[in-house]
PDB file of C-alpha atoms in Angstrom:
ATOM      1  CA  MET A  16      -0.111  16.741  20.533  1.00 43.00           C
ATOM      2  CA  VAL A  17       1.650  16.764  17.155  1.00 47.00           C
ATOM      3  CA  VAL A  18      -0.591  16.201  14.144  1.00 50.00           C
ATOM      4  CA  SER A  19       1.287  14.732  11.215  1.00 61.00           C
ATOM      5  CA  THR A  20       0.763  14.864   7.494  1.00 88.00           C
ATOM      6  CA  LEU A  21       0.347  11.350   6.211  1.00 97.00           C
ATOM      7  CA  LYS A  22       1.502   9.954   2.898  1.00 98.00           C
ATOM      8  CA  THR A  23      -1.393   8.485   0.925  1.00 98.00           C
ATOM      9  CA  TYR A  24      -1.336   5.114  -0.820  1.00 98.00           C
ATOM     10  CA  LEU A  25      -4.056   4.164  -3.305  1.00 98.00           C
ATOM     11  CA  ILE A  26      -4.653   0.444  -3.756  1.00 98.00           C
ATOM     12  CA  THR A  27      -6.717  -0.598  -6.742  1.00 97.00           C
ATOM     13  CA  PRO A  28      -9.723  -2.864  -6.477  1.00 95.00           C
ATOM     14  CA  GLU A  29      -9.926  -5.603  -9.122  1.00 94.00           C
ATOM     15  CA  VAL A  30      -9.212  -3.551 -12.248  1.00 95.00           C
ATOM     16  CA  THR A  31     -11.885  -3.458 -14.935  1.00 95.00           C
ATOM     17  CA  LEU A  32     -12.017  -1.301 -18.056  1.00 95.00           C
ATOM     18  CA  SER A  33     -14.544   0.938 -16.301  1.00 95.00           C
ATOM     19  CA  TYR A  34     -12.265   1.453 -13.284  1.00 96.00           C
ATOM     20  CA  PHE A  35      -9.228   2.056 -15.467  1.00 96.00           C
ATOM     21  CA  GLN A  36     -11.121   4.701 -17.439  1.00 96.00           C
ATOM     22  CA  THR A  37     -11.954   6.558 -14.202  1.00 96.00           C
ATOM     23  CA  LEU A  38      -8.462   6.167 -12.740  1.00 97.00           C
ATOM     24  CA  PRO A  39      -7.052   9.430 -14.175  1.00 97.00           C
ATOM     25  CA  SER A  40      -9.807  11.437 -12.470  1.00 96.00           C
ATOM     26  CA  ILE A  41      -9.277   9.512  -9.208  1.00 96.00           C
ATOM     27  CA  LEU A  42      -5.552  10.288  -9.336  1.00 97.00           C
ATOM     28  CA  GLU A  43      -6.305  13.919 -10.149  1.00 95.00           C
ATOM     29  CA  SER A  44      -8.805  14.247  -7.313  1.00 94.00           C
ATOM     30  CA  PHE A  45      -6.824  12.522  -4.558  1.00 95.00           C
ATOM     31  CA  SER A  46      -3.191  12.994  -5.687  1.00 96.00           C
ATOM     32  CA  PRO A  47      -1.871   9.926  -3.843  1.00 98.00           C
ATOM     33  CA  ASP A  48       1.844   9.675  -3.109  1.00 98.00           C
ATOM     34  CA  TYR A  49       1.870   5.931  -3.808  1.00 98.00           C
ATOM     35  CA  ALA A  50      -0.301   3.524  -5.774  1.00 99.00           C
ATOM     36  CA  MET A  51      -0.476  -0.265  -5.969  1.00 98.00           C
ATOM     37  CA  TYR A  52      -1.805  -2.354  -8.818  1.00 97.00           C
ATOM     38  CA  ARG A  53      -3.611  -5.094  -6.878  1.00 95.00           C
ATOM     39  CA  SER A  54      -5.465  -6.986  -9.543  1.00 93.00           C
ATOM     40  CA  THR A  55      -5.217 -10.328 -11.266  1.00 89.00           C
ATOM     41  CA  ASN A  56      -6.251  -8.596 -14.502  1.00 89.00           C
ATOM     42  CA  ARG A  57      -2.861  -8.209 -16.154  1.00 89.00           C
ATOM     43  CA  ALA A  58      -4.216  -6.258 -19.131  1.00 92.00           C
ATOM     44  CA  PHE A  59      -3.893  -2.854 -17.456  1.00 96.00           C
ATOM     45  CA  ALA A  60      -0.750  -3.350 -15.338  1.00 96.00           C
ATOM     46  CA  LYS A  61       1.764  -1.664 -17.651  1.00 96.00           C
ATOM     47  CA  ASP A  62      -0.599   1.224 -18.465  1.00 97.00           C
ATOM     48  CA  PHE A  63      -1.300   1.699 -14.751  1.00 98.00           C
ATOM     49  CA  ALA A  64       2.428   2.058 -14.071  1.00 98.00           C
ATOM     50  CA  LEU A  65       2.895   4.495 -16.948  1.00 98.00           C
ATOM     51  CA  LEU A  66      -0.071   6.562 -15.770  1.00 98.00           C
ATOM     52  CA  CYS A  67       1.330   6.728 -12.239  1.00 98.00           C
ATOM     53  CA  ARG A  68       4.847   7.542 -13.370  1.00 97.00           C
ATOM     54  CA  ALA A  69       3.565  10.374 -15.590  1.00 97.00           C
ATOM     55  CA  ARG A  70       2.005  11.858 -12.434  1.00 97.00           C
ATOM     56  CA  LYS A  71       5.111  11.218 -10.310  1.00 98.00           C
ATOM     57  CA  ILE A  72       3.273   8.681  -8.150  1.00 98.00           C
ATOM     58  CA  THR A  73       5.508   5.928  -6.776  1.00 98.00           C
ATOM     59  CA  CYS A  74       3.895   2.724  -8.020  1.00 98.00           C
ATOM     60  CA  PHE A  75       4.044  -0.879  -6.900  1.00 98.00           C
ATOM     61  CA  ILE A  76       2.673  -4.096  -8.270  1.00 96.00           C
ATOM     62  CA  ASN A  77       1.169  -6.666  -5.933  1.00 95.00           C
ATOM     63  CA  SER A  78       2.812  -9.998  -6.698  1.00 88.00           C
ATOM     64  CA  GLN A  79      -0.366 -11.945  -5.951  1.00 84.00           C
ATOM     65  CA  GLY A  80      -1.919 -13.427  -9.073  1.00 75.00           C
ATOM     66  CA  PHE A  81       1.143 -13.033 -11.299  1.00 82.00           C
ATOM     67  CA  ASP A  82       3.326 -15.949 -12.315  1.00 79.00           C
ATOM     68  CA  ASP A  83       7.086 -15.333 -12.581  1.00 84.00           C
ATOM     69  CA  LYS A  84       7.061 -14.724 -16.337  1.00 87.00           C
ATOM     70  CA  ALA A  85       4.171 -12.234 -16.210  1.00 86.00           C
ATOM     71  CA  LEU A  86       5.693 -10.469 -13.220  1.00 87.00           C
ATOM     72  CA  ASP A  87       9.085 -10.183 -14.918  1.00 88.00           C
ATOM     73  CA  SER A  88       7.446  -8.626 -17.975  1.00 90.00           C
ATOM     74  CA  VAL A  89       5.717  -5.805 -16.053  1.00 92.00           C
ATOM     75  CA  LEU A  90       7.952  -5.230 -13.017  1.00 94.00           C
ATOM     76  CA  PRO A  91      10.378  -2.941 -14.921  1.00 94.00           C
ATOM     77  CA  TYR A  92       7.546  -0.421 -15.372  1.00 96.00           C
ATOM     78  CA  PHE A  93       6.940  -0.203 -11.619  1.00 97.00           C
ATOM     79  CA  ASP A  94       9.027   1.335  -8.852  1.00 97.00           C
ATOM     80  CA  GLY A  95       8.646  -1.788  -6.776  1.00 96.00           C
ATOM     81  CA  ILE A  96       6.775  -4.886  -5.729  1.00 96.00           C
ATOM     82  CA  HIS A  97       4.422  -5.472  -2.814  1.00 97.00           C
ATOM     83  CA  LEU A  98       4.566  -8.885  -1.135  1.00 95.00           C
ATOM     84  CA  LYS A  99       1.993 -10.661   1.014  1.00 92.00           C
ATOM     85  CA  SER A 100       3.096 -12.006   4.380  1.00 89.00           C
ATOM     86  CA  SER A 101       3.273 -15.526   2.928  1.00 88.00           C
ATOM     87  CA  ALA A 102       6.027 -14.289   0.564  1.00 91.00           C
ATOM     88  CA  PHE A 103       8.332 -13.056   3.357  1.00 89.00           C
ATOM     89  CA  PHE A 104      11.142 -15.225   2.005  1.00 88.00           C
ATOM     90  CA  LEU A 105      11.183 -13.156  -1.225  1.00 89.00           C
ATOM     91  CA  ILE A 106      11.998  -9.813   0.416  1.00 93.00           C
ATOM     92  CA  LYS A 107      15.769 -10.161   0.026  1.00 91.00           C
ATOM     93  CA  HIS A 108      15.424 -11.516  -3.515  1.00 88.00           C
ATOM     94  CA  PHE A 109      13.488  -8.480  -4.721  1.00 91.00           C
ATOM     95  CA  SER A 110      15.167  -5.811  -2.571  1.00 89.00           C
ATOM     96  CA  SER A 111      18.273  -6.084  -4.740  1.00 87.00           C
ATOM     97  CA  ARG A 112      16.173  -5.344  -7.862  1.00 87.00           C
ATOM     98  CA  CYS A 113      13.572  -2.796  -6.762  1.00 93.00           C
ATOM     99  CA  MET A 114      11.747  -1.267  -3.821  1.00 96.00           C
ATOM    100  CA  VAL A 115       9.821  -3.793  -1.718  1.00 96.00           C
ATOM    101  CA  GLY A 116       6.634  -3.323   0.255  1.00 97.00           C
ATOM    102  CA  PHE A 117       5.212  -5.907   2.626  1.00 97.00           C
ATOM    103  CA  SER A 118       1.808  -6.788   4.124  1.00 96.00           C
ATOM    104  CA  ALA A 119       2.031  -7.416   7.861  1.00 97.00           C
ATOM    105  CA  HIS A 120      -0.594  -8.375  10.396  1.00 96.00           C
ATOM    106  CA  THR A 121       1.371  -7.977  13.629  1.00 96.00           C
ATOM    107  CA  PRO A 122       3.921  -5.446  14.878  1.00 97.00           C
ATOM    108  CA  GLN A 123       6.541  -8.212  14.877  1.00 97.00           C
ATOM    109  CA  GLU A 124       5.930  -8.932  11.174  1.00 97.00           C
ATOM    110  CA  VAL A 125       6.405  -5.216  10.441  1.00 98.00           C
ATOM    111  CA  GLN A 126       9.745  -5.179  12.258  1.00 97.00           C
ATOM    112  CA  ASP A 127      10.923  -8.437  10.672  1.00 96.00           C
ATOM    113  CA  ALA A 128      10.056  -7.257   7.158  1.00 97.00           C
ATOM    114  CA  LEU A 129      11.846  -3.929   7.574  1.00 98.00           C
ATOM    115  CA  GLN A 130      14.908  -5.595   9.110  1.00 96.00           C
ATOM    116  CA  ASN A 131      15.065  -7.999   6.161  1.00 95.00           C
ATOM    117  CA  GLY A 132      15.068  -5.326   3.472  1.00 96.00           C
ATOM    118  CA  ALA A 133      11.487  -4.176   2.897  1.00 97.00           C
ATOM    119  CA  HIS A 134      11.308  -0.447   2.232  1.00 97.00           C
ATOM    120  CA  TYR A 135       7.930  -0.160   3.946  1.00 98.00           C
ATOM    121  CA  ALA A 136       5.315  -2.342   5.608  1.00 98.00           C
ATOM    122  CA  MET A 137       1.538  -2.090   5.760  1.00 98.00           C
ATOM    123  CA  LEU A 138       0.008  -3.107   9.074  1.00 98.00           C
ATOM    124  CA  SER A 139      -3.576  -4.332   8.859  1.00 96.00           C
ATOM    125  CA  PRO A 140      -6.415  -4.381   9.571  1.00 97.00           C
ATOM    126  CA  ILE A 141      -6.424  -1.235  11.694  1.00 98.00           C
ATOM    127  CA  PHE A 142     -10.192  -0.641  11.442  1.00 96.00           C
ATOM    128  CA  ALA A 143     -12.977  -3.132  10.712  1.00 92.00           C
ATOM    129  CA  THR A 144     -12.969  -4.153   7.078  1.00 86.00           C
ATOM    130  CA  PRO A 145     -14.913  -6.836   5.208  1.00 81.00           C
ATOM    131  CA  ASN A 146     -13.425 -10.343   5.377  1.00 79.00           C
ATOM    132  CA  LYS A 147     -10.279  -9.327   7.285  1.00 78.00           C
ATOM    133  CA  GLY A 148     -10.928 -10.516  10.816  1.00 84.00           C
ATOM    134  CA  THR A 149     -10.763  -8.594  14.070  1.00 91.00           C
ATOM    135  CA  PRO A 150      -9.313  -5.104  13.646  1.00 95.00           C
ATOM    136  CA  LEU A 151      -6.037  -4.382  15.438  1.00 96.00           C
ATOM    137  CA  GLY A 152      -7.100  -0.850  16.386  1.00 96.00           C
ATOM    138  CA  VAL A 153      -5.244   2.440  16.127  1.00 96.00           C
ATOM    139  CA  HIS A 154      -3.544   1.771  19.470  1.00 95.00           C
ATOM    140  CA  ILE A 155      -1.493  -1.072  17.922  1.00 97.00           C
ATOM    141  CA  LEU A 156       0.425   1.519  15.903  1.00 97.00           C
ATOM    142  CA  GLN A 157       1.559   3.152  19.138  1.00 95.00           C
ATOM    143  CA  THR A 158       3.394  -0.052  20.085  1.00 96.00           C
ATOM    144  CA  LEU A 159       5.846   0.503  17.212  1.00 97.00           C
ATOM    145  CA  ASP A 160       8.979   2.571  17.778  1.00 95.00           C
ATOM    146  CA  SER A 161       9.344   5.886  15.971  1.00 95.00           C
ATOM    147  CA  HIS A 162      11.769   4.589  13.335  1.00 96.00           C
ATOM    148  CA  THR A 163       9.512   1.641  12.473  1.00 97.00           C
ATOM    149  CA  LEU A 164       6.446   3.891  12.314  1.00 97.00           C
ATOM    150  CA  SER A 165       8.267   6.164   9.877  1.00 97.00           C
ATOM    151  CA  ARG A 166       8.222   3.269   7.380  1.00 98.00           C
ATOM    152  CA  THR A 167       4.724   1.953   8.145  1.00 98.00           C
ATOM    153  CA  PHE A 168       1.399   2.475   6.395  1.00 99.00           C
ATOM    154  CA  ALA A 169      -1.839   1.816   8.285  1.00 98.00           C
ATOM    155  CA  LEU A 170      -4.268  -0.295   6.235  1.00 98.00           C
ATOM    156  CA  GLY A 171      -7.723  -1.726   6.673  1.00 96.00           C
ATOM    157  CA  GLY A 172     -11.102  -0.061   6.966  1.00 95.00           C
ATOM    158  CA  ILE A 173      -9.752   3.423   6.252  1.00 96.00           C
ATOM    159  CA  ASP A 174     -12.691   4.705   4.261  1.00 94.00           C
ATOM    160  CA  THR A 175     -13.554   8.114   5.734  1.00 94.00           C
ATOM    161  CA  PRO A 176     -11.753  11.386   6.496  1.00 93.00           C
ATOM    162  CA  LEU A 177     -12.598  10.861  10.187  1.00 95.00           C
ATOM    163  CA  LYS A 178     -10.540   7.660  10.295  1.00 96.00           C
ATOM    164  CA  VAL A 179      -7.669   9.413   8.517  1.00 96.00           C
ATOM    165  CA  LYS A 180      -7.852  12.170  11.144  1.00 95.00           C
ATOM    166  CA  GLN A 181      -7.457   9.543  13.895  1.00 96.00           C
ATOM    167  CA  LEU A 182      -4.307   8.294  12.183  1.00 97.00           C
ATOM    168  CA  THR A 183      -2.773  11.779  11.958  1.00 95.00           C
ATOM    169  CA  LYS A 184      -2.521  11.719  15.746  1.00 94.00           C
ATOM    170  CA  ILE A 185      -0.031   8.836  15.618  1.00 94.00           C
ATOM    171  CA  HIS A 186       3.321  10.634  15.748  1.00 92.00           C
ATOM    172  CA  ASN A 187       5.698   9.550  12.985  1.00 95.00           C
ATOM    173  CA  LEU A 188       3.254   7.219  11.183  1.00 97.00           C
ATOM    174  CA  TYR A 189       4.340   7.354   7.547  1.00 98.00           C
ATOM    175  CA  GLY A 190       0.918   7.103   5.970  1.00 98.00           C
ATOM    176  CA  PHE A 191      -2.233   5.180   5.239  1.00 98.00           C
ATOM    177  CA  ALA A 192      -3.268   2.889   2.407  1.00 98.00           C
ATOM    178  CA  SER A 193      -6.763   2.109   1.229  1.00 97.00           C
ATOM    179  CA  ILE A 194      -8.953   0.869  -1.574  1.00 96.00           C
ATOM    180  CA  ARG A 195     -12.342   2.254  -0.510  1.00 94.00           C
ATOM    181  CA  TYR A 196     -11.151   5.695   0.624  1.00 96.00           C
ATOM    182  CA  PHE A 197     -10.078   6.464  -2.941  1.00 96.00           C
ATOM    183  CA  LEU A 198     -13.366   5.260  -4.406  1.00 92.00           C
ATOM    184  CA  GLY A 199     -15.334   7.921  -2.526  1.00 76.00           C
ATOM    185  CA  GLU A 200     -15.866  11.561  -3.296  1.00 56.00           C
ATOM    186  CA  LYS A 201     -13.234  13.984  -2.112  1.00 48.00           C
TER     187      LYS A 201
END
């Protein structure tokens, strides 16, 4: 069995001043490859992007909670935008301007997003996670072909090193994304 090294993707909780003040130590401790600003609190968006860029972390902004004007003002500071499944129709619009990530909840949504220009997709929920419905399970990742897996992040309920270890057994899985994993101690 081949054990892979997974890319890591930090997703912020709702960003408060307290969280933002601890973010540099979180980034230092975990050294994620990617980070997403997933907060309706616009006050820290630009500074989040600058902090990530200074550490060579590829950063995305989640479009949820931002109107067009606010999004246009901060998007240039980010490497890309992350879209929810309800914003599928915007993939092509943004893929000409920046990198695009996409939230998917079925293998078919992953494939459709990637075929329509998304640079990566997150498939969730893999493990049980609060308020996210029935988990898909690790086995769902094995239904994706190798090329699709190489552009897919597992998401949902990934909050312990043991769960990450389970994911490393999925050959060619690009990585995992999480909020709670990066809030714990390393």
